[in-house]
mmCIF file of C-alpha atoms and ligand atoms in Angstrom:
data_model
loop_
_atom_site.group_PDB
_atom_site.id
_atom_site.type_symbol
_atom_site.label_atom_id
_atom_site.label_comp_id
_atom_site.label_asym_id
_atom_site.label_seq_id
_atom_site.Cartn_x
_atom_site.Cartn_y
_atom_site.Cartn_z
ATOM 1 C CA MET A 1 0.036 -0.002 -0.014
ATOM 2 C CA LYS A 2 1.257 3.468 -0.876
ATOM 3 C CA ALA A 3 1.662 6.655 1.228
ATOM 4 C CA ALA A 4 -1.315 8.789 2.165
ATOM 5 C CA LEU A 5 -1.019 12.631 1.995
ATOM 6 C CA TYR A 6 -2.481 14.557 4.930
ATOM 7 C CA PRO A 7 -2.663 18.204 3.612
ATOM 8 C CA GLY A 8 -3.418 21.246 5.591
ATOM 9 C CA THR A 9 -2.408 24.834 6.490
ATOM 10 C CA PHE A 10 -1.358 23.659 9.983
ATOM 11 C CA ASP A 11 -1.275 27.236 11.261
ATOM 12 C CA PRO A 12 -0.293 25.811 13.695
ATOM 13 C CA VAL A 13 -0.695 22.118 14.483
ATOM 14 C CA THR A 14 -3.111 21.402 17.170
ATOM 15 C CA ASN A 15 -3.884 18.209 19.159
ATOM 16 C CA GLY A 16 -6.679 17.666 16.747
ATOM 17 C CA HIS A 17 -4.207 17.353 13.820
ATOM 18 C CA ILE A 18 -2.099 14.959 15.812
ATOM 19 C CA ASP A 19 -5.069 12.822 16.668
ATOM 20 C CA ILE A 20 -5.911 12.520 12.902
ATOM 21 C CA ALA A 21 -2.269 11.835 12.001
ATOM 22 C CA VAL A 22 -2.077 8.970 14.558
ATOM 23 C CA ARG A 23 -5.304 7.469 13.247
ATOM 24 C CA ALA A 24 -4.023 7.687 9.635
ATOM 25 C CA SER A 25 -0.742 6.080 10.590
ATOM 26 C CA ARG A 26 -2.599 3.069 11.844
ATOM 27 C CA ILE A 27 -4.191 2.586 8.431
ATOM 28 C CA PHE A 28 -1.475 3.524 6.046
ATOM 29 C CA PRO A 29 2.109 2.361 5.932
ATOM 30 C CA LYS A 30 3.347 6.002 5.475
ATOM 31 C CA VAL A 31 1.693 9.394 5.975
ATOM 32 C CA ILE A 32 3.018 12.551 4.597
ATOM 33 C CA ALA A 33 1.793 15.754 6.229
ATOM 34 C CA VAL A 34 1.697 18.350 3.361
ATOM 35 C CA VAL A 35 1.985 21.892 4.769
ATOM 36 C CA ALA A 36 0.355 24.091 2.154
ATOM 37 C CA GLU A 37 1.957 27.540 1.731
ATOM 38 C CA ASN A 38 -1.598 28.976 1.359
ATOM 39 C CA PRO A 39 -0.840 32.749 1.371
ATOM 40 C CA ALA A 40 -4.485 33.464 0.711
ATOM 41 C CA LYS A 41 -5.300 32.407 4.277
ATOM 42 C CA GLU A 42 -2.653 34.911 5.696
ATOM 43 C CA PRO A 43 -1.247 32.498 8.106
ATOM 44 C CA LEU A 44 0.247 33.643 11.424
ATOM 45 C CA PHE A 45 3.274 31.449 10.983
ATOM 46 C CA SER A 46 5.526 31.359 7.811
ATOM 47 C CA ALA A 47 5.445 27.982 5.872
ATOM 48 C CA ASP A 48 8.913 27.157 7.225
ATOM 49 C CA GLU A 49 7.777 27.842 10.820
ATOM 50 C CA ARG A 50 4.725 25.681 10.221
ATOM 51 C CA VAL A 51 6.852 22.812 8.843
ATOM 52 C CA GLU A 52 9.164 22.982 11.859
ATOM 53 C CA LEU A 53 6.313 22.923 14.301
ATOM 54 C CA ALA A 54 4.654 20.039 12.485
ATOM 55 C CA LYS A 55 7.955 18.056 12.500
ATOM 56 C CA GLU A 56 8.342 18.631 16.212
ATOM 57 C CA SER A 57 4.602 17.914 16.896
ATOM 58 C CA PHE A 58 4.316 14.857 14.825
ATOM 59 C CA LYS A 59 7.588 13.278 15.977
ATOM 60 C CA GLU A 60 5.833 10.650 18.083
ATOM 61 C CA VAL A 61 3.516 9.540 15.151
ATOM 62 C CA PRO A 62 5.000 6.578 13.478
ATOM 63 C CA GLN A 63 5.796 6.555 9.774
ATOM 64 C CA ILE A 64 5.048 10.312 9.280
ATOM 65 C CA GLU A 65 6.999 12.656 7.070
ATOM 66 C CA VAL A 66 6.359 16.444 6.835
ATOM 67 C CA ILE A 67 6.862 18.334 3.590
ATOM 68 C CA LYS A 68 6.063 21.874 2.363
ATOM 69 C CA TYR A 69 4.126 22.208 -0.904
ATOM 70 C CA SER A 70 2.816 25.182 -2.811
ATOM 71 C CA GLY A 71 1.250 23.697 -5.832
ATOM 72 C CA LEU A 72 -1.841 21.729 -6.628
ATOM 73 C CA LEU A 73 -2.507 18.739 -4.314
ATOM 74 C CA VAL A 74 -3.081 16.359 -7.174
ATOM 75 C CA ASN A 75 0.340 17.237 -8.475
ATOM 76 C CA CYS A 76 1.801 16.406 -5.082
ATOM 77 C CA LEU A 77 -0.147 13.020 -5.192
ATOM 78 C CA ARG A 78 1.433 12.327 -8.658
ATOM 79 C CA GLU A 79 4.993 13.258 -7.416
ATOM 80 C CA TYR A 80 4.604 10.740 -4.488
ATOM 81 C CA ASN A 81 2.899 8.169 -6.648
ATOM 82 C CA ALA A 82 -0.008 8.328 -4.196
ATOM 83 C CA SER A 83 -3.728 8.612 -4.588
ATOM 84 C CA VAL A 84 -5.101 8.965 -1.048
ATOM 85 C CA LEU A 85 -5.831 12.258 0.813
ATOM 86 C CA ILE A 86 -6.506 12.274 4.537
ATOM 87 C CA ARG A 87 -8.806 14.935 5.987
ATOM 88 C CA GLY A 88 -10.245 15.386 9.455
ATOM 89 C CA LEU A 89 -13.965 15.778 9.719
ATOM 90 C CA ARG A 90 -15.232 17.603 12.768
ATOM 91 C CA ALA A 91 -18.678 19.029 12.885
ATOM 92 C CA LEU A 92 -21.095 19.100 10.090
ATOM 93 C CA SER A 93 -19.853 22.636 9.278
ATOM 94 C CA ASP A 94 -16.666 21.009 7.710
ATOM 95 C CA PHE A 95 -18.701 18.842 5.376
ATOM 96 C CA GLU A 96 -19.689 21.247 2.614
ATOM 97 C CA TYR A 97 -16.176 22.549 2.014
ATOM 98 C CA GLU A 98 -14.615 19.046 2.251
ATOM 99 C CA PHE A 99 -17.285 17.670 -0.104
ATOM 100 C CA GLN A 100 -16.389 20.315 -2.699
ATOM 101 C CA MET A 101 -12.650 19.798 -2.318
ATOM 102 C CA ALA A 102 -12.904 16.027 -2.584
ATOM 103 C CA PHE A 103 -14.948 16.183 -5.791
ATOM 104 C CA THR A 104 -12.639 18.773 -7.323
ATOM 105 C CA ASN A 105 -9.573 16.810 -6.512
ATOM 106 C CA ARG A 106 -11.213 13.757 -8.074
ATOM 107 C CA ASN A 107 -12.103 15.779 -11.198
ATOM 108 C CA LEU A 108 -8.497 16.834 -11.488
ATOM 109 C CA LEU A 109 -7.159 13.320 -10.876
ATOM 110 C CA ALA A 110 -9.558 10.395 -11.262
ATOM 111 C CA SER A 111 -7.640 8.120 -8.974
ATOM 112 C CA CYS A 112 -7.703 10.555 -6.010
ATOM 113 C CA GLU A 113 -9.620 9.266 -3.028
ATOM 114 C CA THR A 114 -10.280 11.279 0.034
ATOM 115 C CA VAL A 115 -10.411 9.480 3.227
ATOM 116 C CA PHE A 116 -12.153 11.248 6.142
ATOM 117 C CA LEU A 117 -11.279 10.448 9.719
ATOM 118 C CA MET A 118 -13.052 11.698 12.903
ATOM 119 C CA PRO A 119 -11.031 12.848 15.742
ATOM 120 C CA SER A 120 -11.600 12.039 19.410
ATOM 121 C CA ALA A 121 -14.846 13.792 20.551
ATOM 122 C CA LYS A 122 -12.718 16.135 22.737
ATOM 123 C CA TYR A 123 -11.182 17.628 19.667
ATOM 124 C CA THR A 124 -14.392 18.103 17.631
ATOM 125 C CA TYR A 125 -14.516 21.759 18.361
ATOM 126 C CA LEU A 126 -10.806 22.512 18.137
ATOM 127 C CA SER A 127 -9.322 24.523 15.305
ATOM 128 C CA SER A 128 -6.032 26.437 14.711
ATOM 129 C CA THR A 129 -8.127 29.648 14.410
ATOM 130 C CA MET A 130 -9.751 29.040 17.892
ATOM 131 C CA VAL A 131 -6.339 28.363 19.554
ATOM 132 C CA LYS A 132 -4.841 31.590 18.014
ATOM 133 C CA GLN A 133 -7.787 33.668 19.263
ATOM 134 C CA ILE A 134 -7.436 32.199 22.815
ATOM 135 C CA ALA A 135 -3.688 32.846 22.777
ATOM 136 C CA GLN A 136 -3.951 36.288 21.432
ATOM 137 C CA LEU A 137 -6.305 37.146 24.413
ATOM 138 C CA LYS A 138 -3.766 35.558 26.770
ATOM 139 C CA GLY A 139 -5.826 32.524 27.525
ATOM 140 C CA ASP A 140 -4.480 29.074 28.392
ATOM 141 C CA ILE A 141 -4.057 26.772 25.389
ATOM 142 C CA THR A 142 -2.135 24.047 27.152
ATOM 143 C CA ALA A 143 -4.860 21.534 26.600
ATOM 144 C CA PHE A 144 -5.186 22.189 22.825
ATOM 145 C CA VAL A 145 -1.618 22.132 21.421
ATOM 146 C CA PRO A 146 1.661 20.499 22.067
ATOM 147 C CA ASP A 147 4.199 22.436 24.251
ATOM 148 C CA CYS A 148 6.361 23.432 21.405
ATOM 149 C CA VAL A 149 3.469 25.027 19.586
ATOM 150 C CA ARG A 150 2.211 26.810 22.734
ATOM 151 C CA LEU A 151 5.613 28.308 23.344
ATOM 152 C CA LYS A 152 5.905 29.664 19.729
ATOM 153 C CA ILE A 153 2.390 31.094 19.709
ATOM 154 C CA GLU A 154 2.951 32.897 22.939
ATOM 155 C CA GLU A 155 6.238 34.212 21.644
ATOM 156 C CA LYS A 156 4.567 35.354 18.431
ATOM 157 C CA TYR A 157 1.833 37.289 20.223
ATOM 158 C CA ARG A 158 4.362 38.875 22.662
ATOM 159 C CA LYS A 159 6.027 40.412 19.515
ATOM 160 C CA ILE A 160 2.943 41.565 17.766
HETATM 161 P P1 ADP B 201 -7.073 23.583 5.769
HETATM 162 O O1 ADP B 201 -6.679 25.036 5.624
HETATM 163 O O2 ADP B 201 -6.637 22.724 4.568
HETATM 164 O O3 ADP B 201 -8.432 23.280 6.225
HETATM 165 P P2 ADP B 201 -6.143 22.922 8.426
HETATM 166 O O4 ADP B 201 -4.760 23.023 8.889
HETATM 167 O O5 ADP B 201 -7.174 23.892 9.062
HETATM 168 O O6 ADP B 201 -6.080 23.096 6.898
HETATM 169 O O7 ADP B 201 -6.712 21.450 8.534
HETATM 170 C C1 ADP B 201 -6.084 20.410 7.946
HETATM 171 C C2 ADP B 201 -6.950 19.142 8.141
HETATM 172 O O8 ADP B 201 -7.018 18.763 9.496
HETATM 173 C C3 ADP B 201 -8.402 19.330 7.761
HETATM 174 O O9 ADP B 201 -8.996 18.249 7.197
HETATM 175 C C4 ADP B 201 -9.142 19.671 9.001
HETATM 176 O O10 ADP B 201 -10.480 19.345 8.928
HETATM 177 C C5 ADP B 201 -8.412 18.805 9.975
HETATM 178 N N1 ADP B 201 -8.471 19.228 11.308
HETATM 179 C C6 ADP B 201 -8.134 20.436 11.848
HETATM 180 N N2 ADP B 201 -8.360 20.540 13.175
HETATM 181 C C7 ADP B 201 -8.904 19.251 13.526
HETATM 182 C C8 ADP B 201 -9.448 18.736 14.653
HETATM 183 N N3 ADP B 201 -9.536 19.396 15.819
HETATM 184 N N4 ADP B 201 -9.971 17.424 14.573
HETATM 185 C C9 ADP B 201 -9.920 16.837 13.388
HETATM 186 N N5 ADP B 201 -9.444 17.229 12.323
HETATM 187 C C10 ADP B 201 -8.982 18.469 12.319
#
């Protein structure tokens, strides 16, 4: 079985992302976390910072690799001779966007399959956006992100 790609902005990685990566690594022999540059989203962290944090955060996840990618996901699949995309599905609100993405990717590459995994219930309402908002208002994010991420966010907001 080939590698599965786990794409995202990862701005920054949360415990929800880690939960999904662990689940994916139990199913696929290799998981490649693809950090999308995504300038349109105006990320808080640069792509290189997000890659570094993802590497640190995912280091306990077996068989995972982290890469940065700025092109079309289907081209990334081709480069890695892969066909599976992993996405996390939280609340129903994720569904519409994910549905559109999955069909668009399949239209661009017929062999592309998107596999949706559900996180542990405690991460269902967790998002990078929420974590950043809490941190910006000096709230405690210890329960939501690994320590390396918490320290970097706190450092970032001290400078802003
Ligand atoms: P994107 O900008 O592509 O949505 P994100 O970094 O926000 O990138 O998310 C990457 C993937 O991880 C998405 O499939 C998203 O649904 C999933 N994800 C993010 N947070 C969680 C969470 N708390 N639980 C499960 N999946 C999550």
